[in-house]
């Protein structure tokens, strides 16, 4: 039997927070009160927080508080998609994280494209963020065929066989069923996210604040081949802890949620300023 991703419906209460013209919906689950560490997980290109469902369950079982925002224009989140940049998207996530974080401390977590937004949160709000977790962060560059593959994977009008092949190429390691990821895409969000990347000056976010970074990489991730494995170590050492997961590609948190949680929990609890 093939192992498949474990995405499912999100648990937790749906809440809303305002960020300027945007209204951001998010779920929050885990311990009540102010003393639990709070993690905000930012989803990948064109997708929502449902991909984190099983990972979030494991994190909350370990006593962490988990905030899962929907990007503006998806779920019940609303807000302008034209003329925005990384800082606008980061402010959406930061608003949800700040609302829920208490004395236990706060960590921002990004998956794939969401890593750029997580790093921007850390840059813009160093007062809020005690740690940064990167899940399947891309290296400095990757083959153009992978960007084209994302376009095919998300295209509802493309033949299903081509979409599945693109998902295997870009997101899933051998033995994992990509079929659940035929759903859950927003073309309008992808367009806005790509434009936001173009609109954002590199110097305004690249240094990613000063918080420690946990860089978790799937060994089969084509966006992070072996010769780019130490990319963030080269950029930000000694702030970075690099950990690899075998049998995972770019859909890392959905392919290997148990392993990812097992790596994240002790690292988060060891951060300065985080409740034990």
mmCIF file of N, CA, C and O in Angstrom, residues 57-150:
data_model
loop_
_atom_site.group_PDB
_atom_site.id
_atom_site.type_symbol
_atom_site.label_atom_id
_atom_site.label_comp_id
_atom_site.label_asym_id
_atom_site.label_seq_id
_atom_site.Cartn_x
_atom_site.Cartn_y
_atom_site.Cartn_z
ATOM 1 N N UNK A 57 -1.936 18.621 14.612
ATOM 2 C CA UNK A 57 -2.433 17.697 15.633
ATOM 3 C C UNK A 57 -1.285 17.183 16.498
ATOM 4 O O UNK A 57 -1.394 17.123 17.741
ATOM 5 N N UNK A 58 -0.182 16.821 15.874
ATOM 6 C CA UNK A 58 0.966 16.313 16.620
ATOM 7 C C UNK A 58 1.583 17.400 17.497
ATOM 8 O O UNK A 58 2.022 17.137 18.628
ATOM 9 N N UNK A 59 1.627 18.619 16.997
ATOM 10 C CA UNK A 59 2.197 19.713 17.778
ATOM 11 C C UNK A 59 1.335 20.040 18.988
ATOM 12 O O UNK A 59 1.858 20.288 20.088
ATOM 13 N N UNK A 60 0.030 20.026 18.808
ATOM 14 C CA UNK A 60 -0.842 20.328 19.947
ATOM 15 C C UNK A 60 -0.809 19.196 20.975
ATOM 16 O O UNK A 60 -0.878 19.447 22.175
ATOM 17 N N UNK A 61 -0.679 17.959 20.506
ATOM 18 C CA UNK A 61 -0.539 16.844 21.447
ATOM 19 C C UNK A 61 0.703 16.999 22.317
ATOM 20 O O UNK A 61 0.746 16.513 23.458
ATOM 21 N N UNK A 62 1.712 17.687 21.781
ATOM 22 C CA UNK A 62 2.951 17.906 22.523
ATOM 23 C C UNK A 62 2.885 19.147 23.409
ATOM 24 O O UNK A 62 3.895 19.517 24.028
ATOM 25 N N UNK A 63 1.714 19.783 23.460
ATOM 26 C CA UNK A 63 1.539 20.914 24.358
ATOM 27 C C UNK A 63 1.815 22.267 23.760
ATOM 28 O O UNK A 63 1.928 23.258 24.492
ATOM 29 N N UNK A 64 1.918 22.357 22.425
ATOM 30 C CA UNK A 64 2.115 23.635 21.766
ATOM 31 C C UNK A 64 0.773 24.189 21.278
ATOM 32 O O UNK A 64 -0.151 23.429 20.980
ATOM 33 N N UNK A 65 0.693 25.483 21.204
ATOM 34 C CA UNK A 65 -0.504 26.168 20.704
ATOM 35 C C UNK A 65 -0.261 26.498 19.233
ATOM 36 O O UNK A 65 0.789 27.063 18.890
ATOM 37 N N UNK A 66 -1.192 26.152 18.371
ATOM 38 C CA UNK A 66 -0.969 26.250 16.926
ATOM 39 C C UNK A 66 -2.009 27.155 16.283
ATOM 40 O O UNK A 66 -3.226 26.960 16.450
ATOM 41 N N UNK A 67 -1.517 28.130 15.539
ATOM 42 C CA UNK A 67 -2.348 29.081 14.802
ATOM 43 C C UNK A 67 -2.163 28.809 13.314
ATOM 44 O O UNK A 67 -1.034 28.753 12.820
ATOM 45 N N UNK A 68 -3.276 28.629 12.599
ATOM 46 C CA UNK A 68 -3.241 28.304 11.168
ATOM 47 C C UNK A 68 -4.079 29.321 10.397
ATOM 48 O O UNK A 68 -5.300 29.190 10.298
ATOM 49 N N UNK A 69 -3.457 30.355 9.836
ATOM 50 C CA UNK A 69 -4.225 31.351 9.084
ATOM 51 C C UNK A 69 -4.452 30.938 7.627
ATOM 52 O O UNK A 69 -3.599 30.296 7.011
ATOM 53 N N UNK A 70 -5.602 31.318 7.101
ATOM 54 C CA UNK A 70 -5.836 31.222 5.663
ATOM 55 C C UNK A 70 -5.276 32.464 4.999
ATOM 56 O O UNK A 70 -5.529 33.583 5.469
ATOM 57 N N UNK A 71 -4.526 32.315 3.913
ATOM 58 C CA UNK A 71 -4.068 33.506 3.201
ATOM 59 C C UNK A 71 -5.257 34.327 2.708
ATOM 60 O O UNK A 71 -6.326 33.777 2.394
ATOM 61 N N UNK A 72 -5.061 35.636 2.638
ATOM 62 C CA UNK A 72 -6.152 36.481 2.151
ATOM 63 C C UNK A 72 -6.630 36.000 0.777
ATOM 64 O O UNK A 72 -5.834 35.584 -0.071
ATOM 65 N N UNK A 73 -7.945 36.002 0.605
ATOM 66 C CA UNK A 73 -8.546 35.521 -0.638
ATOM 67 C C UNK A 73 -8.849 34.043 -0.643
ATOM 68 O O UNK A 73 -9.380 33.518 -1.623
ATOM 69 N N UNK A 74 -8.529 33.322 0.449
ATOM 70 C CA UNK A 74 -8.851 31.897 0.562
ATOM 71 C C UNK A 74 -9.611 31.666 1.854
ATOM 72 O O UNK A 74 -9.547 32.466 2.787
ATOM 73 N N UNK A 75 -10.303 30.525 1.925
ATOM 74 C CA UNK A 75 -11.111 30.249 3.105
ATOM 75 C C UNK A 75 -12.045 31.415 3.370
ATOM 76 O O UNK A 75 -12.712 31.912 2.460
ATOM 77 N N UNK A 76 -12.058 31.895 4.602
ATOM 78 C CA UNK A 76 -12.880 33.047 4.956
ATOM 79 C C UNK A 76 -12.037 34.300 5.165
ATOM 80 O O UNK A 76 -12.509 35.297 5.701
ATOM 81 N N UNK A 77 -10.787 34.253 4.710
ATOM 82 C CA UNK A 77 -9.932 35.441 4.776
ATOM 83 C C UNK A 77 -10.201 36.336 3.568
ATOM 84 O O UNK A 77 -10.360 35.850 2.443
ATOM 85 N N UNK A 78 -10.224 37.613 3.816
ATOM 86 C CA UNK A 78 -10.490 38.592 2.775
ATOM 87 C C UNK A 78 -9.447 39.691 2.821
ATOM 88 O O UNK A 78 -8.879 39.968 3.875
ATOM 89 N N UNK A 79 -9.207 40.294 1.671
ATOM 90 C CA UNK A 79 -8.266 41.406 1.617
ATOM 91 C C UNK A 79 -7.778 41.628 0.207
ATOM 92 O O UNK A 79 -7.899 40.752 -0.664
ATOM 93 N N UNK A 80 -7.219 42.796 -0.071
ATOM 94 C CA UNK A 80 -6.722 43.102 -1.417
ATOM 95 C C UNK A 80 -5.634 42.128 -1.846
ATOM 96 O O UNK A 80 -4.775 41.749 -1.048
ATOM 97 N N UNK A 81 -5.667 41.740 -3.108
ATOM 98 C CA UNK A 81 -4.629 40.882 -3.676
ATOM 99 C C UNK A 81 -3.770 41.629 -4.683
ATOM 100 O O UNK A 81 -2.711 41.126 -5.080
ATOM 101 N N UNK A 82 -4.194 42.805 -5.092
ATOM 102 C CA UNK A 82 -3.423 43.615 -6.037
ATOM 103 C C UNK A 82 -2.522 44.577 -5.274
ATOM 104 O O UNK A 82 -2.907 45.145 -4.241
ATOM 105 N N UNK A 83 -1.307 44.758 -5.777
ATOM 106 C CA UNK A 83 -0.410 45.754 -5.212
ATOM 107 C C UNK A 83 0.136 45.419 -3.838
ATOM 108 O O UNK A 83 0.521 46.316 -3.084
ATOM 109 N N UNK A 84 0.194 44.139 -3.505
ATOM 110 C CA UNK A 84 0.701 43.735 -2.187
ATOM 111 C C UNK A 84 2.114 43.178 -2.323
ATOM 112 O O UNK A 84 2.557 42.814 -3.417
ATOM 113 N N UNK A 85 2.818 43.126 -1.199
ATOM 114 C CA UNK A 85 4.161 42.546 -1.192
ATOM 115 C C UNK A 85 4.309 41.600 -0.008
ATOM 116 O O UNK A 85 3.336 41.317 0.700
ATOM 117 N N UNK A 86 5.526 41.087 0.183
ATOM 118 C CA UNK A 86 5.760 40.151 1.284
ATOM 119 C C UNK A 86 5.355 40.743 2.631
ATOM 120 O O UNK A 86 4.868 40.030 3.515
ATOM 121 N N UNK A 87 5.570 42.031 2.796
ATOM 122 C CA UNK A 87 5.304 42.646 4.091
ATOM 123 C C UNK A 87 3.804 42.668 4.408
ATOM 124 O O UNK A 87 3.421 42.528 5.570
ATOM 125 N N UNK A 88 2.978 42.819 3.391
ATOM 126 C CA UNK A 88 1.528 42.746 3.606
ATOM 127 C C UNK A 88 1.116 41.346 4.028
ATOM 128 O O UNK A 88 0.336 41.164 4.971
ATOM 129 N N UNK A 89 1.629 40.334 3.328
ATOM 130 C CA UNK A 89 1.294 38.952 3.676
ATOM 131 C C UNK A 89 1.864 38.573 5.039
ATOM 132 O O UNK A 89 1.218 37.854 5.815
ATOM 133 N N UNK A 90 3.057 39.064 5.343
ATOM 134 C CA UNK A 90 3.644 38.801 6.648
ATOM 135 C C UNK A 90 2.828 39.442 7.765
ATOM 136 O O UNK A 90 2.659 38.856 8.845
ATOM 137 N N UNK A 91 2.319 40.635 7.511
ATOM 138 C CA UNK A 91 1.518 41.312 8.532
ATOM 139 C C UNK A 91 0.230 40.563 8.824
ATOM 140 O O UNK A 91 -0.271 40.590 9.958
ATOM 141 N N UNK A 92 -0.326 39.884 7.818
ATOM 142 C CA UNK A 92 -1.509 39.049 8.049
ATOM 143 C C UNK A 92 -1.195 37.952 9.064
ATOM 144 O O UNK A 92 -1.932 37.729 10.032
ATOM 145 N N UNK A 93 -0.104 37.228 8.807
ATOM 146 C CA UNK A 93 0.274 36.139 9.708
ATOM 147 C C UNK A 93 0.662 36.670 11.080
ATOM 148 O O UNK A 93 0.299 36.087 12.116
ATOM 149 N N UNK A 94 1.396 37.777 11.101
ATOM 150 C CA UNK A 94 1.825 38.344 12.376
ATOM 151 C C UNK A 94 0.642 38.789 13.218
ATOM 152 O O UNK A 94 0.673 38.664 14.452
ATOM 153 N N UNK A 95 -0.404 39.304 12.580
ATOM 154 C CA UNK A 95 -1.582 39.744 13.324
ATOM 155 C C UNK A 95 -2.233 38.566 14.047
ATOM 156 O O UNK A 95 -2.630 38.681 15.212
ATOM 157 N N UNK A 96 -2.340 37.426 13.357
ATOM 158 C CA UNK A 96 -2.918 36.239 13.994
ATOM 159 C C UNK A 96 -2.010 35.724 15.107
ATOM 160 O O UNK A 96 -2.477 35.369 16.193
ATOM 161 N N UNK A 97 -0.699 35.683 14.847
ATOM 162 C CA UNK A 97 0.240 35.191 15.855
ATOM 163 C C UNK A 97 0.245 36.084 17.088
ATOM 164 O O UNK A 97 0.189 35.601 18.227
ATOM 165 N N UNK A 98 0.285 37.382 16.878
ATOM 166 C CA UNK A 98 0.336 38.304 18.016
ATOM 167 C C UNK A 98 -0.935 38.227 18.855
ATOM 168 O O UNK A 98 -0.887 38.317 20.088
ATOM 169 N N UNK A 99 -2.074 38.026 18.195
ATOM 170 C CA UNK A 99 -3.337 37.932 18.917
ATOM 171 C C UNK A 99 -3.349 36.742 19.865
ATOM 172 O O UNK A 99 -3.903 36.817 20.973
ATOM 173 N N UNK A 100 -2.731 35.643 19.457
ATOM 174 C CA UNK A 100 -2.813 34.403 20.240
ATOM 175 C C UNK A 100 -1.612 34.153 21.137
ATOM 176 O O UNK A 100 -1.700 33.363 22.072
ATOM 177 N N UNK A 101 -0.477 34.784 20.858
ATOM 178 C CA UNK A 101 0.726 34.516 21.636
ATOM 179 C C UNK A 101 0.612 35.143 23.020
ATOM 180 O O UNK A 101 0.114 36.251 23.179
ATOM 181 N N UNK A 102 1.079 34.420 24.010
ATOM 182 C CA UNK A 102 1.082 34.925 25.376
ATOM 183 C C UNK A 102 2.489 34.912 25.948
ATOM 184 O O UNK A 102 3.470 35.121 25.237
ATOM 185 N N UNK A 103 2.592 34.618 27.200
ATOM 186 C CA UNK A 103 3.888 34.607 27.874
ATOM 187 C C UNK A 103 4.768 33.434 27.436
ATOM 188 O O UNK A 103 5.967 33.412 27.721
ATOM 189 N N UNK A 104 4.168 32.444 26.764
ATOM 190 C CA UNK A 104 4.933 31.262 26.373
ATOM 191 C C UNK A 104 5.892 31.479 25.231
ATOM 192 O O UNK A 104 6.751 30.647 24.965
ATOM 193 N N UNK A 105 5.770 32.614 24.525
ATOM 194 C CA UNK A 105 6.645 32.908 23.407
ATOM 195 C C UNK A 105 6.030 32.495 22.077
ATOM 196 O O UNK A 105 5.036 31.768 22.020
ATOM 197 N N UNK A 106 6.615 32.995 20.980
ATOM 198 C CA UNK A 106 6.027 32.816 19.655
ATOM 199 C C UNK A 106 7.078 32.385 18.641
ATOM 200 O O UNK A 106 8.215 32.862 18.645
ATOM 201 N N UNK A 107 6.666 31.469 17.760
ATOM 202 C CA UNK A 107 7.517 30.957 16.688
ATOM 203 C C UNK A 107 6.744 31.052 15.387
ATOM 204 O O UNK A 107 5.556 30.714 15.329
ATOM 205 N N UNK A 108 7.396 31.509 14.340
ATOM 206 C CA UNK A 108 6.780 31.584 13.015
ATOM 207 C C UNK A 108 7.329 30.444 12.163
ATOM 208 O O UNK A 108 8.541 30.176 12.165
ATOM 209 N N UNK A 109 6.437 29.748 11.470
ATOM 210 C CA UNK A 109 6.784 28.548 10.699
ATOM 211 C C UNK A 109 6.288 28.740 9.269
ATOM 212 O O UNK A 109 5.135 29.110 9.048
ATOM 213 N N UNK A 110 7.136 28.483 8.298
ATOM 214 C CA UNK A 110 6.722 28.581 6.905
ATOM 215 C C UNK A 110 6.942 27.275 6.169
ATOM 216 O O UNK A 110 7.873 26.522 6.488
ATOM 217 N N UNK A 111 6.074 27.007 5.191
ATOM 218 C CA UNK A 111 6.242 25.853 4.310
ATOM 219 C C UNK A 111 6.447 26.360 2.890
ATOM 220 O O UNK A 111 5.582 27.067 2.344
ATOM 221 N N UNK A 112 7.579 26.005 2.268
ATOM 222 C CA UNK A 112 7.878 26.360 0.882
ATOM 223 C C UNK A 112 7.775 27.882 0.700
ATOM 224 O O UNK A 112 8.499 28.626 1.368
ATOM 225 N N UNK A 113 6.890 28.385 -0.175
ATOM 226 C CA UNK A 113 6.720 29.835 -0.331
ATOM 227 C C UNK A 113 6.488 30.497 1.021
ATOM 228 O O UNK A 113 6.973 31.613 1.273
ATOM 229 N N UNK A 114 5.775 29.825 1.896
ATOM 230 C CA UNK A 114 5.502 30.381 3.209
ATOM 231 C C UNK A 114 6.753 30.668 4.014
ATOM 232 O O UNK A 114 6.710 31.464 4.962
ATOM 233 N N UNK A 115 7.881 30.040 3.656
ATOM 234 C CA UNK A 115 9.133 30.339 4.350
ATOM 235 C C UNK A 115 9.554 31.783 4.108
ATOM 236 O O UNK A 115 10.109 32.433 5.010
ATOM 237 N N UNK A 116 9.321 32.294 2.894
ATOM 238 C CA UNK A 116 9.642 33.696 2.630
ATOM 239 C C UNK A 116 8.798 34.624 3.501
ATOM 240 O O UNK A 116 9.291 35.605 4.042
ATOM 241 N N UNK A 117 7.537 34.268 3.651
ATOM 242 C CA UNK A 117 6.653 35.092 4.469
ATOM 243 C C UNK A 117 7.031 34.979 5.943
ATOM 244 O O UNK A 117 7.060 35.970 6.680
ATOM 245 N N UNK A 118 7.356 33.779 6.390
ATOM 246 C CA UNK A 118 7.789 33.593 7.774
ATOM 247 C C UNK A 118 9.046 34.402 8.062
ATOM 248 O O UNK A 118 9.173 35.040 9.121
ATOM 249 N N UNK A 119 9.980 34.397 7.147
ATOM 250 C CA UNK A 119 11.203 35.161 7.335
ATOM 251 C C UNK A 119 10.926 36.658 7.350
ATOM 252 O O UNK A 119 11.585 37.415 8.093
ATOM 253 N N UNK A 120 9.946 37.083 6.567
ATOM 254 C CA UNK A 120 9.581 38.498 6.569
ATOM 255 C C UNK A 120 8.929 38.894 7.887
ATOM 256 O O UNK A 120 9.169 39.990 8.412
ATOM 257 N N UNK A 121 8.100 37.999 8.447
ATOM 258 C CA UNK A 121 7.545 38.249 9.780
ATOM 259 C C UNK A 121 8.676 38.449 10.783
ATOM 260 O O UNK A 121 8.664 39.389 11.597
ATOM 261 N N UNK A 122 9.664 37.567 10.738
ATOM 262 C CA UNK A 122 10.787 37.663 11.676
ATOM 263 C C UNK A 122 11.576 38.950 11.486
ATOM 264 O O UNK A 122 12.079 39.525 12.458
ATOM 265 N N UNK A 123 11.676 39.402 10.242
ATOM 266 C CA UNK A 123 12.382 40.656 9.967
ATOM 267 C C UNK A 123 11.593 41.858 10.465
ATOM 268 O O UNK A 123 12.151 42.770 11.091
ATOM 269 N N UNK A 124 10.283 41.848 10.204
ATOM 270 C CA UNK A 124 9.451 43.004 10.543
ATOM 271 C C UNK A 124 9.068 43.049 12.014
ATOM 272 O O UNK A 124 8.805 44.125 12.552
ATOM 273 N N UNK A 125 9.013 41.888 12.663
ATOM 274 C CA UNK A 125 8.542 41.819 14.049
ATOM 275 C C UNK A 125 9.515 41.046 14.948
ATOM 276 O O UNK A 125 9.168 40.023 15.528
ATOM 277 N N UNK A 126 10.740 41.506 15.072
ATOM 278 C CA UNK A 126 11.688 40.806 15.949
ATOM 279 C C UNK A 126 11.246 40.811 17.408
ATOM 280 O O UNK A 126 11.677 39.958 18.186
ATOM 281 N N UNK A 127 10.382 41.759 17.758
ATOM 282 C CA UNK A 127 9.844 41.800 19.116
ATOM 283 C C UNK A 127 8.895 40.646 19.399
ATOM 284 O O UNK A 127 8.684 40.274 20.558
ATOM 285 N N UNK A 128 8.335 40.061 18.342
ATOM 286 C CA UNK A 128 7.315 39.017 18.478
ATOM 287 C C UNK A 128 7.892 37.619 18.367
ATOM 288 O O UNK A 128 7.425 36.690 19.032
ATOM 289 N N UNK A 129 8.896 37.444 17.509
ATOM 290 C CA UNK A 129 9.338 36.113 17.080
ATOM 291 C C UNK A 129 10.579 35.656 17.834
ATOM 292 O O UNK A 129 11.631 36.304 17.785
ATOM 293 N N UNK A 130 10.458 34.517 18.536
ATOM 294 C CA UNK A 130 11.610 33.916 19.215
ATOM 295 C C UNK A 130 12.319 32.858 18.364
ATOM 296 O O UNK A 130 13.436 32.462 18.678
ATOM 297 N N UNK A 131 11.651 32.378 17.318
ATOM 298 C CA UNK A 131 12.263 31.349 16.485
ATOM 299 C C UNK A 131 11.569 31.267 15.140
ATOM 300 O O UNK A 131 10.405 31.659 14.998
ATOM 301 N N UNK A 132 12.303 30.751 14.148
ATOM 302 C CA UNK A 132 11.802 30.582 12.782
ATOM 303 C C UNK A 132 12.005 29.129 12.390
ATOM 304 O O UNK A 132 13.113 28.591 12.533
ATOM 305 N N UNK A 133 10.945 28.490 11.883
ATOM 306 C CA UNK A 133 11.066 27.128 11.371
ATOM 307 C C UNK A 133 10.771 27.155 9.880
ATOM 308 O O UNK A 133 9.708 27.629 9.447
ATOM 309 N N UNK A 134 11.710 26.651 9.096
ATOM 310 C CA UNK A 134 11.563 26.559 7.647
ATOM 311 C C UNK A 134 11.303 25.109 7.276
ATOM 312 O O UNK A 134 12.120 24.229 7.576
ATOM 313 N N UNK A 135 10.170 24.856 6.632
ATOM 314 C CA UNK A 135 9.806 23.523 6.174
ATOM 315 C C UNK A 135 9.881 23.501 4.654
ATOM 316 O O UNK A 135 9.109 24.187 3.981
ATOM 317 N N UNK A 136 10.806 22.734 4.100
ATOM 318 C CA UNK A 136 10.964 22.613 2.642
ATOM 319 C C UNK A 136 11.227 23.961 1.992
ATOM 320 O O UNK A 136 10.666 24.280 0.942
ATOM 321 N N UNK A 137 12.094 24.752 2.604
ATOM 322 C CA UNK A 137 12.488 26.019 1.982
ATOM 323 C C UNK A 137 13.335 25.748 0.747
ATOM 324 O O UNK A 137 14.235 24.908 0.774
ATOM 325 N N UNK A 138 13.051 26.456 -0.343
ATOM 326 C CA UNK A 138 13.863 26.322 -1.539
ATOM 327 C C UNK A 138 15.229 26.951 -1.346
ATOM 328 O O UNK A 138 15.440 27.770 -0.445
ATOM 329 N N UNK A 139 16.168 26.549 -2.190
ATOM 330 C CA UNK A 139 17.483 27.168 -2.171
ATOM 331 C C UNK A 139 17.442 28.495 -2.916
ATOM 332 O O UNK A 139 16.393 29.097 -3.124
ATOM 333 N N UNK A 140 18.588 28.971 -3.335
ATOM 334 C CA UNK A 140 18.632 30.259 -4.019
ATOM 335 C C UNK A 140 17.983 30.247 -5.385
ATOM 336 O O UNK A 140 17.443 31.252 -5.831
ATOM 337 N N UNK A 141 18.028 29.109 -6.069
ATOM 338 C CA UNK A 141 17.409 28.984 -7.385
ATOM 339 C C UNK A 141 17.101 27.523 -7.629
ATOM 340 O O UNK A 141 17.613 26.629 -6.947
ATOM 341 N N UNK A 142 16.255 27.275 -8.632
ATOM 342 C CA UNK A 142 15.883 25.911 -8.984
ATOM 343 C C UNK A 142 15.518 25.873 -10.464
ATOM 344 O O UNK A 142 15.282 26.918 -11.093
ATOM 345 N N UNK A 143 15.451 24.688 -11.059
ATOM 346 C CA UNK A 143 15.152 24.586 -12.490
ATOM 347 C C UNK A 143 13.784 25.161 -12.825
ATOM 348 O O UNK A 143 12.822 25.005 -12.067
ATOM 349 N N UNK A 144 13.688 25.801 -13.978
ATOM 350 C CA UNK A 144 12.424 26.409 -14.404
ATOM 351 C C UNK A 144 11.343 25.357 -14.597
ATOM 352 O O UNK A 144 10.151 25.673 -14.493
ATOM 353 N N UNK A 145 11.736 24.103 -14.842
ATOM 354 C CA UNK A 145 10.728 23.059 -15.027
ATOM 355 C C UNK A 145 9.903 22.847 -13.757
ATOM 356 O O UNK A 145 8.749 22.418 -13.820
ATOM 357 N N UNK A 146 10.462 23.171 -12.601
ATOM 358 C CA UNK A 146 9.707 23.019 -11.366
ATOM 359 C C UNK A 146 8.636 24.097 -11.240
ATOM 360 O O UNK A 146 7.518 23.823 -10.796
ATOM 361 N N UNK A 147 8.953 25.308 -11.641
ATOM 362 C CA UNK A 147 7.936 26.365 -11.646
ATOM 363 C C UNK A 147 6.826 26.038 -12.641
ATOM 364 O O UNK A 147 5.638 26.237 -12.349
ATOM 365 N N UNK A 148 7.210 25.519 -13.798
ATOM 366 C CA UNK A 148 6.189 25.105 -14.768
ATOM 367 C C UNK A 148 5.369 23.944 -14.211
ATOM 368 O O UNK A 148 4.160 23.848 -14.443
ATOM 369 N N UNK A 149 6.018 23.052 -13.473
ATOM 370 C CA UNK A 149 5.307 21.932 -12.883
ATOM 371 C C UNK A 149 4.237 22.377 -11.908
ATOM 372 O O UNK A 149 3.148 21.789 -11.852
ATOM 373 N N UNK A 150 4.517 23.417 -11.126
ATOM 374 C CA UNK A 150 3.500 23.944 -10.212
ATOM 375 C C UNK A 150 2.298 24.443 -10.999
ATOM 376 O O UNK A 150 1.146 24.208 -10.622
#
